[in-house]
């Protein structure tokens, strides 16, 4: 029976970590640290739950069912499960996350030199996605190209930045924004959504499993074990990166006051601490981090859509890279503005499908539990999403003031209530007839 060597398991863990650490992972913690002030660690706790805990749990859940999101969502039916999978893949693929990797790396590394030039952004994104295209064409080589080469470089660079954040703070902690004064934990929790890590985990599950299989491992038990180890290694790495970036942001009040995003906070810190050399270092770090994530997302999306569309993997890689190139030229601010409502709506049902997958042995029928709870979480997630847009003024008063609505968690109480009712109905109805046959 084929098994992985210790160095292969470590490379798999590094690859998983490198796939996760992209644009959002680097730009959101510093701005949360800056804006939460003395409440930084309470905000960090909420952030770590959605940006580390949920992704690791998702990798474990996917590993148990063989890596595919379709297996996880099968109880809600082929059409609904396929629709959920397609929305997740498109969100973390060509619509939001993949283009965002290019715009973030441009704004941090190139824009300070060229200015906010649309021509410079186009040239940069064209070269960027040609590189993504070249690496993504060979998914079987990911463990070598990412796990053994790109990931260690990325980890060394992030470690240097993390150590500097603690050893060379830029100043003192400033005052918190009113939102963080009122509810630092829930603000951190919601900001953790924006990293897209849980959606990324739903997408990367198949990439991780295929990387294990590419080494000749066929045993489902071993594939699950290696995927869980990889997820845990990635989780520890993510937590360390986030904690150091929270510290960096919290101490940057004097040099980055009024910054509108984490990229500006990072640039101000490295410029202050390391000078122009630091700016070059940051540009390389962000570009490397974003490039690896873009490759992972492109491979995962092409892998998935090649199974549901009459197109080959390589044709899909070309289409996805081309579409991501076009979307990336909208600019970072517009991308984030468009992505927030979509992510706020689809995160709740994704959290539900992952969380309840660990309890499936407790019910008589998964469909009776999963379908209603996911539906309710989606509906109230959409309420949260609408509330954060200009259409929010049209919502009925009672929907705008649901429990935890101010924290962006209006879906939580209705979902838990629906779960309790569904469990009661499941107990009353007993085993499905086909199960008794």
CSV table of C-alpha atoms in Angstrom, one decimal:
chain,number,residue,atom,x,y,z
A,1,UNK,CA,0.0,0.0,0.0
A,2,UNK,CA,1.4,3.3,-1.1
A,3,UNK,CA,2.1,5.9,1.7
A,4,UNK,CA,3.5,9.4,1.7
A,5,UNK,CA,6.9,10.1,3.2
A,6,UNK,CA,7.3,12.6,6.0
A,7,UNK,CA,8.7,15.2,3.6
A,8,UNK,CA,5.8,14.7,1.2
A,9,UNK,CA,3.3,15.2,4.1
A,10,UNK,CA,5.1,18.4,5.1
A,11,UNK,CA,5.1,19.6,1.4
A,12,UNK,CA,1.4,18.8,1.3
A,13,UNK,CA,0.8,20.9,4.4
A,14,UNK,CA,2.9,23.8,3.0
A,15,UNK,CA,1.0,23.6,-0.3
A,16,UNK,CA,-2.4,23.7,1.5
A,17,UNK,CA,-1.2,26.7,3.6
A,18,UNK,CA,0.1,28.5,0.4
A,19,UNK,CA,-3.1,27.9,-1.4
A,20,UNK,CA,-5.1,29.6,1.4
A,21,UNK,CA,-2.8,32.6,2.0
A,22,UNK,CA,-3.7,35.0,-0.8
A,23,UNK,CA,-4.9,38.6,-1.2
A,24,UNK,CA,-7.7,38.7,1.5
A,25,UNK,CA,-5.6,36.9,4.1
A,26,UNK,CA,-2.9,39.6,3.9
A,27,UNK,CA,-5.0,42.7,3.5
A,28,UNK,CA,-7.9,42.3,5.9
A,29,UNK,CA,-6.2,41.5,9.3
A,30,UNK,CA,-4.1,44.8,9.3
A,31,UNK,CA,-7.1,47.0,8.7
A,32,UNK,CA,-9.0,45.1,11.4
A,33,UNK,CA,-6.1,45.6,13.8
A,34,UNK,CA,-5.9,49.3,13.0
A,35,UNK,CA,-9.6,50.0,13.4
A,36,UNK,CA,-10.2,47.8,16.5
A,37,UNK,CA,-7.6,49.6,18.5
A,38,UNK,CA,-7.5,48.3,22.1
A,39,UNK,CA,-10.1,45.7,21.2
A,40,UNK,CA,-7.8,44.1,18.7
A,41,UNK,CA,-7.6,40.6,20.3
A,42,UNK,CA,-11.4,40.3,20.8
A,43,UNK,CA,-11.8,41.2,17.1
A,44,UNK,CA,-9.0,38.7,16.3
A,45,UNK,CA,-10.8,35.9,18.1
A,46,UNK,CA,-13.9,36.4,16.0
A,47,UNK,CA,-11.8,36.7,12.8
A,48,UNK,CA,-9.9,33.5,13.6
A,49,UNK,CA,-13.1,31.5,14.0
A,50,UNK,CA,-14.3,32.3,10.4
A,51,UNK,CA,-10.9,32.6,8.8
A,52,UNK,CA,-9.1,29.6,10.4
A,53,UNK,CA,-11.5,27.4,12.3
A,54,UNK,CA,-14.1,27.0,9.7
A,55,UNK,CA,-11.7,26.4,6.8
A,56,UNK,CA,-9.8,23.7,8.7
A,57,UNK,CA,-13.1,22.0,9.6
A,58,UNK,CA,-14.2,22.3,6.0
A,59,UNK,CA,-11.0,20.6,4.8
A,60,UNK,CA,-11.6,17.7,7.3
A,61,UNK,CA,-15.3,17.4,6.2
A,62,UNK,CA,-14.3,17.2,2.6
A,63,UNK,CA,-11.5,14.7,3.2
A,64,UNK,CA,-14.1,12.4,4.9
A,65,UNK,CA,-16.2,12.4,1.7
A,66,UNK,CA,-13.4,12.1,-0.8
A,67,UNK,CA,-12.6,15.8,-1.5
A,68,UNK,CA,-15.6,16.8,-3.7
A,69,UNK,CA,-18.1,19.4,-2.6
A,70,UNK,CA,-20.9,17.5,-4.5
A,71,UNK,CA,-20.6,14.7,-2.0
A,72,UNK,CA,-21.0,17.1,0.9
A,73,UNK,CA,-24.1,18.7,-0.5
A,74,UNK,CA,-25.7,15.5,-2.0
A,75,UNK,CA,-28.4,15.4,0.7
A,76,UNK,CA,-30.1,18.5,-0.7
A,77,UNK,CA,-30.4,17.1,-4.2
A,78,UNK,CA,-28.3,17.2,-7.4
A,79,UNK,CA,-29.7,20.5,-8.7
A,80,UNK,CA,-29.6,22.4,-5.5
A,81,UNK,CA,-26.2,21.0,-4.6
A,82,UNK,CA,-24.8,21.7,-8.1
A,83,UNK,CA,-26.1,25.3,-7.9
A,84,UNK,CA,-24.5,25.8,-4.5
A,85,UNK,CA,-21.2,24.4,-5.8
A,86,UNK,CA,-21.3,26.5,-9.0
A,87,UNK,CA,-21.9,29.7,-7.0
A,88,UNK,CA,-19.0,28.9,-4.6
A,89,UNK,CA,-16.6,28.0,-7.4
A,90,UNK,CA,-17.5,31.1,-9.4
A,91,UNK,CA,-17.2,33.4,-6.3
A,92,UNK,CA,-13.8,32.1,-5.3
A,93,UNK,CA,-12.8,31.8,-8.9
A,94,UNK,CA,-13.3,34.2,-11.8
A,95,UNK,CA,-15.9,36.5,-10.3
A,96,UNK,CA,-14.2,37.7,-7.2
A,97,UNK,CA,-11.2,36.0,-5.5
A,98,UNK,CA,-9.0,35.2,-8.5
A,99,UNK,CA,-9.2,38.7,-10.0
A,100,UNK,CA,-8.7,40.1,-6.5
A,101,UNK,CA,-5.3,38.4,-6.2
A,102,UNK,CA,-4.1,40.4,-9.3
A,103,UNK,CA,-5.6,43.8,-8.2
A,104,UNK,CA,-4.2,43.5,-4.6
A,105,UNK,CA,-0.7,42.6,-5.8
A,106,UNK,CA,-0.8,45.4,-8.3
A,107,UNK,CA,-2.0,48.0,-5.8
A,108,UNK,CA,0.6,47.0,-3.2
A,109,UNK,CA,3.6,46.5,-5.4
A,110,UNK,CA,3.2,48.4,-8.7
A,111,UNK,CA,0.7,51.2,-8.1
A,112,UNK,CA,3.1,53.1,-5.7
A,113,UNK,CA,5.6,53.3,-8.7
A,114,UNK,CA,3.2,53.8,-11.6
A,115,UNK,CA,0.2,55.5,-9.9
A,116,UNK,CA,-3.4,54.2,-10.4
A,117,UNK,CA,-2.9,53.8,-14.1
A,118,UNK,CA,-5.4,51.6,-16.0
A,119,UNK,CA,-2.8,50.8,-18.6
A,120,UNK,CA,-0.3,49.7,-16.0
A,121,UNK,CA,-3.0,47.5,-14.3
A,122,UNK,CA,-3.8,45.9,-17.6
A,123,UNK,CA,-0.2,45.1,-18.5
A,124,UNK,CA,0.5,43.8,-15.0
A,125,UNK,CA,-2.6,41.6,-14.9
A,126,UNK,CA,-1.9,40.3,-18.4
A,127,UNK,CA,1.6,39.1,-17.4
A,128,UNK,CA,0.2,37.8,-14.0
A,129,UNK,CA,-2.5,35.7,-15.6
A,130,UNK,CA,-0.1,34.3,-18.2
A,131,UNK,CA,2.0,33.0,-15.3
A,132,UNK,CA,-1.1,31.6,-13.6
A,133,UNK,CA,-2.1,29.9,-17.0
A,134,UNK,CA,1.3,28.3,-17.4
A,135,UNK,CA,1.4,26.7,-13.9
A,136,UNK,CA,-2.3,25.7,-13.9
A,137,UNK,CA,-1.9,23.7,-17.1
A,138,UNK,CA,-0.1,21.0,-15.1
A,139,UNK,CA,-2.2,20.3,-11.9
A,140,UNK,CA,-0.4,17.0,-11.3
A,141,UNK,CA,2.8,19.1,-10.6
A,142,UNK,CA,1.3,21.3,-7.9
A,143,UNK,CA,2.9,19.4,-5.1
A,144,UNK,CA,6.3,20.1,-6.7
A,145,UNK,CA,5.8,23.6,-8.0
A,146,UNK,CA,3.8,24.9,-5.0
A,147,UNK,CA,4.6,22.6,-2.1
A,148,UNK,CA,8.3,22.3,-2.6
A,149,UNK,CA,9.3,25.6,-4.2
A,150,UNK,CA,6.8,28.5,-4.1
A,151,UNK,CA,5.3,27.7,-0.6
A,152,UNK,CA,8.6,27.7,1.3
A,153,UNK,CA,9.5,31.1,-0.3
A,154,UNK,CA,6.1,32.4,0.7
A,155,UNK,CA,6.5,31.1,4.3
A,156,UNK,CA,10.0,32.6,4.7
A,157,UNK,CA,8.7,36.0,3.6
A,158,UNK,CA,5.6,35.9,5.8
A,159,UNK,CA,7.7,34.8,8.8
A,160,UNK,CA,10.1,37.8,8.3
A,161,UNK,CA,7.1,40.1,8.2
A,162,UNK,CA,5.5,38.5,11.2
A,163,UNK,CA,8.6,38.7,13.3
A,164,UNK,CA,9.1,42.3,12.4
A,165,UNK,CA,5.5,43.1,13.5
A,166,UNK,CA,6.3,42.0,17.0
A,167,UNK,CA,10.0,43.0,17.3
A,168,UNK,CA,9.7,46.4,15.5
A,169,UNK,CA,6.2,47.9,16.2
A,170,UNK,CA,5.6,51.1,14.4
A,171,UNK,CA,3.9,52.9,17.3
A,172,UNK,CA,1.2,52.7,19.9
A,173,UNK,CA,-2.4,51.4,19.6
A,174,UNK,CA,-4.9,54.0,18.6
A,175,UNK,CA,-8.6,54.4,19.4
A,176,UNK,CA,-11.2,51.9,18.1
A,177,UNK,CA,-13.9,52.8,15.5
A,178,UNK,CA,-17.4,52.9,17.0
A,179,UNK,CA,-18.4,49.6,15.4
A,180,UNK,CA,-15.5,47.9,17.2
A,181,UNK,CA,-16.2,49.7,20.4
A,182,UNK,CA,-19.8,48.2,20.3
A,183,UNK,CA,-19.0,44.7,19.1
A,184,UNK,CA,-15.4,43.8,18.4
A,185,UNK,CA,-16.0,40.1,18.3
A,186,UNK,CA,-18.8,40.1,15.7
A,187,UNK,CA,-17.0,42.7,13.6
A,188,UNK,CA,-14.0,40.4,13.5
A,189,UNK,CA,-16.2,37.4,12.8
A,190,UNK,CA,-17.8,39.1,9.7
A,191,UNK,CA,-14.5,40.4,8.4
A,192,UNK,CA,-13.3,36.8,8.5
A,193,UNK,CA,-15.9,36.1,5.7
A,194,UNK,CA,-14.0,38.5,3.4
A,195,UNK,CA,-10.9,36.3,3.3
A,196,UNK,CA,-13.2,33.7,1.5
A,197,UNK,CA,-11.2,30.9,3.3
A,198,UNK,CA,-14.2,28.7,4.0
A,199,UNK,CA,-15.4,29.0,0.4
A,200,UNK,CA,-11.8,28.4,-0.6
A,201,UNK,CA,-11.6,25.3,1.5
A,202,UNK,CA,-14.7,23.9,-0.2
A,203,UNK,CA,-13.0,24.5,-3.5
A,204,UNK,CA,-9.4,23.4,-2.5
A,205,UNK,CA,-10.6,20.1,-1.0
A,206,UNK,CA,-10.5,18.4,-4.4
A,207,UNK,CA,-7.1,19.9,-5.2
A,208,UNK,CA,-5.6,18.6,-1.9
A,209,UNK,CA,-7.1,15.1,-2.5
A,210,UNK,CA,-5.8,15.0,-6.1
A,211,UNK,CA,-2.3,16.1,-5.0
A,212,UNK,CA,-2.3,13.1,-2.6
A,213,UNK,CA,-3.5,10.8,-5.3
A,214,UNK,CA,-0.8,12.1,-7.7
A,215,UNK,CA,1.7,10.4,-5.4
A,216,UNK,CA,0.0,7.0,-5.9
A,217,UNK,CA,-2.0,6.9,-2.6
A,218,UNK,CA,-5.4,5.2,-3.3
A,219,UNK,CA,-6.5,4.2,0.2
A,220,UNK,CA,-9.5,6.4,1.2
A,221,UNK,CA,-8.5,6.1,4.9
A,222,UNK,CA,-4.9,7.4,4.1
A,223,UNK,CA,-6.2,10.1,1.8
A,224,UNK,CA,-8.5,11.4,4.6
A,225,UNK,CA,-5.6,11.2,7.2
A,226,UNK,CA,-3.2,13.1,5.0
A,227,UNK,CA,-5.8,15.8,4.1
A,228,UNK,CA,-6.6,16.3,7.7
A,229,UNK,CA,-2.9,16.7,8.6
A,230,UNK,CA,-2.5,19.1,5.7
A,231,UNK,CA,-5.5,21.1,6.9
A,232,UNK,CA,-4.1,21.3,10.5
A,233,UNK,CA,-0.7,22.5,9.3
A,234,UNK,CA,-2.4,25.1,7.1
A,235,UNK,CA,-4.6,26.2,10.1
A,236,UNK,CA,-1.6,26.7,12.4
A,237,UNK,CA,0.2,28.7,9.7
A,238,UNK,CA,-2.8,30.8,9.0
A,239,UNK,CA,-3.3,31.6,12.7
A,240,UNK,CA,0.3,32.7,13.1
A,241,UNK,CA,0.1,34.9,10.0
A,242,UNK,CA,-3.1,36.5,11.2
A,243,UNK,CA,-1.9,37.2,14.7
A,244,UNK,CA,1.2,38.9,13.5
A,245,UNK,CA,-0.8,41.0,11.0
A,246,UNK,CA,-3.3,42.0,13.7
A,247,UNK,CA,-0.3,43.2,15.8
A,248,UNK,CA,1.1,45.0,12.8
A,249,UNK,CA,-2.1,46.8,12.1
A,250,UNK,CA,-2.8,47.7,15.8
A,251,UNK,CA,0.6,49.3,16.1
A,252,UNK,CA,0.4,51.3,12.9
A,253,UNK,CA,-2.1,54.0,14.1
A,254,UNK,CA,0.5,56.8,14.0
A,255,UNK,CA,1.8,56.0,10.5
A,256,UNK,CA,-1.5,54.8,8.8
A,257,UNK,CA,-4.3,56.8,10.4
A,258,UNK,CA,-7.2,57.0,8.1
A,259,UNK,CA,-6.1,54.1,5.8
A,260,UNK,CA,-9.1,52.7,3.9
A,261,UNK,CA,-7.7,49.2,3.4
A,262,UNK,CA,-5.1,46.7,4.6
A,263,UNK,CA,-2.9,47.2,1.6
A,264,UNK,CA,-2.4,50.8,2.6
A,265,UNK,CA,-1.6,49.8,6.2
A,266,UNK,CA,1.0,47.2,5.1
A,267,UNK,CA,2.6,49.6,2.7
A,268,UNK,CA,2.9,52.3,5.4
A,269,UNK,CA,4.4,49.8,7.8
A,270,UNK,CA,7.1,48.4,5.6
A,271,UNK,CA,8.0,51.9,4.2
A,272,UNK,CA,8.3,53.1,7.8
A,273,UNK,CA,10.2,50.1,9.1
A,274,UNK,CA,12.4,49.0,6.1
A,275,UNK,CA,12.3,52.0,3.7
A,276,UNK,CA,12.2,51.5,0.0
A,277,UNK,CA,13.9,48.1,0.3
A,278,UNK,CA,10.9,47.1,2.4
A,279,UNK,CA,8.5,48.2,-0.3
A,280,UNK,CA,10.2,46.0,-2.8
A,281,UNK,CA,10.1,43.1,-0.3
A,282,UNK,CA,6.4,43.6,0.3
A,283,UNK,CA,5.7,43.8,-3.5
A,284,UNK,CA,7.4,40.4,-4.0
A,285,UNK,CA,5.7,38.8,-1.0
A,286,UNK,CA,2.2,39.9,-2.0
A,287,UNK,CA,2.7,38.9,-5.7
A,288,UNK,CA,4.0,35.5,-4.6
A,289,UNK,CA,1.2,34.9,-2.1
A,290,UNK,CA,-1.5,36.0,-4.6
A,291,UNK,CA,0.0,34.0,-7.5
A,292,UNK,CA,0.0,30.7,-5.6
A,293,UNK,CA,-3.7,31.3,-4.5
A,294,UNK,CA,-4.7,32.2,-8.1
A,295,UNK,CA,-3.1,29.0,-9.4
A,296,UNK,CA,-5.0,26.9,-6.8
A,297,UNK,CA,-8.3,28.5,-7.5
A,298,UNK,CA,-7.9,28.2,-11.3
A,299,UNK,CA,-7.0,24.5,-11.0
A,300,UNK,CA,-9.9,23.8,-8.7
A,301,UNK,CA,-12.5,25.6,-10.8
A,302,UNK,CA,-11.3,24.0,-14.1
A,303,UNK,CA,-11.3,20.6,-12.4
A,304,UNK,CA,-14.9,21.1,-11.2
A,305,UNK,CA,-16.4,22.6,-14.4
A,306,UNK,CA,-14.6,20.0,-16.6
A,307,UNK,CA,-16.9,17.4,-14.9
A,308,UNK,CA,-20.1,19.3,-15.5
A,309,UNK,CA,-19.5,21.0,-18.8
A,310,UNK,CA,-18.5,19.6,-22.2
A,311,UNK,CA,-15.1,21.3,-22.1
A,312,UNK,CA,-11.7,20.0,-21.3
A,313,UNK,CA,-9.6,21.0,-18.3
A,314,UNK,CA,-7.1,23.0,-20.3
A,315,UNK,CA,-9.7,24.9,-22.4
A,316,UNK,CA,-11.4,25.9,-19.1
A,317,UNK,CA,-8.0,27.0,-17.6
A,318,UNK,CA,-7.7,29.4,-20.6
A,319,UNK,CA,-11.3,30.7,-20.3
A,320,UNK,CA,-11.0,31.2,-16.5
A,321,UNK,CA,-7.7,33.1,-16.8
A,322,UNK,CA,-9.1,35.3,-19.6
A,323,UNK,CA,-12.3,36.1,-17.7
A,324,UNK,CA,-10.3,36.8,-14.4
A,325,UNK,CA,-8.0,39.1,-16.4
A,326,UNK,CA,-11.1,41.2,-17.6
A,327,UNK,CA,-12.7,41.3,-14.1
A,328,UNK,CA,-9.4,42.3,-12.4
A,329,UNK,CA,-9.3,45.5,-14.4
A,330,UNK,CA,-12.3,46.8,-12.6
A,331,UNK,CA,-10.0,47.7,-9.7
A,332,UNK,CA,-9.8,46.5,-6.1
A,333,UNK,CA,-12.4,48.9,-4.5
A,334,UNK,CA,-15.1,47.9,-6.9
A,335,UNK,CA,-14.3,44.2,-6.5
A,336,UNK,CA,-14.6,44.3,-2.7
A,337,UNK,CA,-17.8,46.4,-3.0
A,338,UNK,CA,-19.4,43.8,-5.3
A,339,UNK,CA,-18.2,40.8,-3.3
A,340,UNK,CA,-19.4,41.7,0.2
A,341,UNK,CA,-23.1,41.2,-0.4
A,342,UNK,CA,-22.6,37.9,-2.3
A,343,UNK,CA,-20.3,36.5,0.4
A,344,UNK,CA,-22.7,37.6,3.2
A,345,UNK,CA,-25.5,35.7,1.5
A,346,UNK,CA,-23.7,32.4,0.6
A,347,UNK,CA,-21.5,32.0,3.6
A,348,UNK,CA,-24.4,30.9,6.0
A,349,UNK,CA,-25.5,27.9,3.9
A,350,UNK,CA,-21.9,26.9,3.4
A,351,UNK,CA,-21.3,27.0,7.2
A,352,UNK,CA,-24.4,24.9,7.7
A,353,UNK,CA,-23.5,22.2,5.2
A,354,UNK,CA,-20.0,21.8,6.6
A,355,UNK,CA,-21.1,21.9,10.3
A,356,UNK,CA,-24.0,19.4,9.9
A,357,UNK,CA,-21.9,17.0,7.9
A,358,UNK,CA,-20.2,15.9,11.1
A,359,UNK,CA,-23.6,15.1,12.7
A,360,UNK,CA,-25.2,13.1,9.9
A,361,UNK,CA,-25.1,9.8,12.0
A,362,UNK,CA,-27.5,11.5,14.5
A,363,UNK,CA,-30.4,11.9,12.1
A,364,UNK,CA,-32.8,9.4,10.4
A,365,UNK,CA,-32.7,11.4,7.2
A,366,UNK,CA,-30.1,14.0,6.2
A,367,UNK,CA,-32.4,15.6,3.7
A,368,UNK,CA,-35.0,16.4,6.4
A,369,UNK,CA,-32.3,18.3,8.4
A,370,UNK,CA,-30.0,19.8,5.9
A,371,UNK,CA,-32.5,21.1,3.3
A,372,UNK,CA,-34.7,23.3,5.5
A,373,UNK,CA,-31.8,24.6,7.6
A,374,UNK,CA,-29.7,25.6,4.6
A,375,UNK,CA,-32.7,27.2,2.9
A,376,UNK,CA,-33.5,29.3,6.0
A,377,UNK,CA,-29.8,30.3,6.4
A,378,UNK,CA,-29.7,31.3,2.8
A,379,UNK,CA,-32.8,33.5,3.1
A,380,UNK,CA,-31.7,35.3,6.2
A,381,UNK,CA,-28.1,35.5,4.8
A,382,UNK,CA,-29.7,37.3,1.8
A,383,UNK,CA,-31.4,39.7,4.3
A,384,UNK,CA,-28.0,40.5,5.8
A,385,UNK,CA,-26.6,41.0,2.3
A,386,UNK,CA,-29.5,43.4,1.2
A,387,UNK,CA,-29.2,45.3,4.5
A,388,UNK,CA,-25.6,46.2,3.7
A,389,UNK,CA,-26.5,47.7,0.3
A,390,UNK,CA,-28.5,50.7,-0.8
A,391,UNK,CA,-31.6,48.5,-1.1
A,392,UNK,CA,-31.6,48.0,2.7
A,393,UNK,CA,-33.9,51.0,3.3
A,394,UNK,CA,-36.7,49.0,1.5
A,395,UNK,CA,-36.6,46.1,4.0
A,396,UNK,CA,-39.5,45.7,6.4
A,397,UNK,CA,-38.8,47.1,9.8
A,398,UNK,CA,-38.9,43.6,11.6
A,399,UNK,CA,-36.3,42.2,9.1
A,400,UNK,CA,-33.9,45.1,9.8
A,401,UNK,CA,-34.1,44.4,13.6
A,402,UNK,CA,-33.8,40.7,13.9
A,403,UNK,CA,-31.7,39.2,16.8
A,404,UNK,CA,-28.0,39.7,16.0
A,405,UNK,CA,-28.9,41.7,12.9
A,406,UNK,CA,-26.6,44.6,14.0
A,407,UNK,CA,-23.7,42.1,14.1
A,408,UNK,CA,-24.5,40.8,10.6
A,409,UNK,CA,-25.6,37.4,12.0
A,410,UNK,CA,-29.4,37.6,11.4
A,411,UNK,CA,-29.3,34.1,9.9
A,412,UNK,CA,-28.0,32.4,13.1
A,413,UNK,CA,-31.1,32.4,15.4
A,414,UNK,CA,-33.6,31.4,12.6
A,415,UNK,CA,-31.2,28.6,11.5
A,416,UNK,CA,-30.8,27.2,15.0
A,417,UNK,CA,-34.6,27.3,15.5
A,418,UNK,CA,-35.2,25.6,12.2
A,419,UNK,CA,-32.6,22.9,13.1
A,420,UNK,CA,-34.5,22.2,16.4
A,421,UNK,CA,-37.8,21.9,14.5
A,422,UNK,CA,-36.2,19.7,11.8
A,423,UNK,CA,-34.7,17.4,14.4
A,424,UNK,CA,-38.1,17.1,16.1
A,425,UNK,CA,-39.8,16.2,12.8
A,426,UNK,CA,-37.0,13.8,11.9
A,427,UNK,CA,-37.6,11.9,15.2
A,428,UNK,CA,-41.4,11.8,14.7
A,429,UNK,CA,-41.2,10.5,11.1
A,430,UNK,CA,-38.5,7.9,11.9
A,431,UNK,CA,-36.4,6.0,9.4
A,432,UNK,CA,-37.1,6.7,5.7
A,433,UNK,CA,-38.9,3.7,4.0
A,434,UNK,CA,-36.0,3.0,1.6
A,435,UNK,CA,-33.7,2.8,4.6
A,436,UNK,CA,-36.0,0.2,6.2
A,437,UNK,CA,-36.3,-1.9,3.0
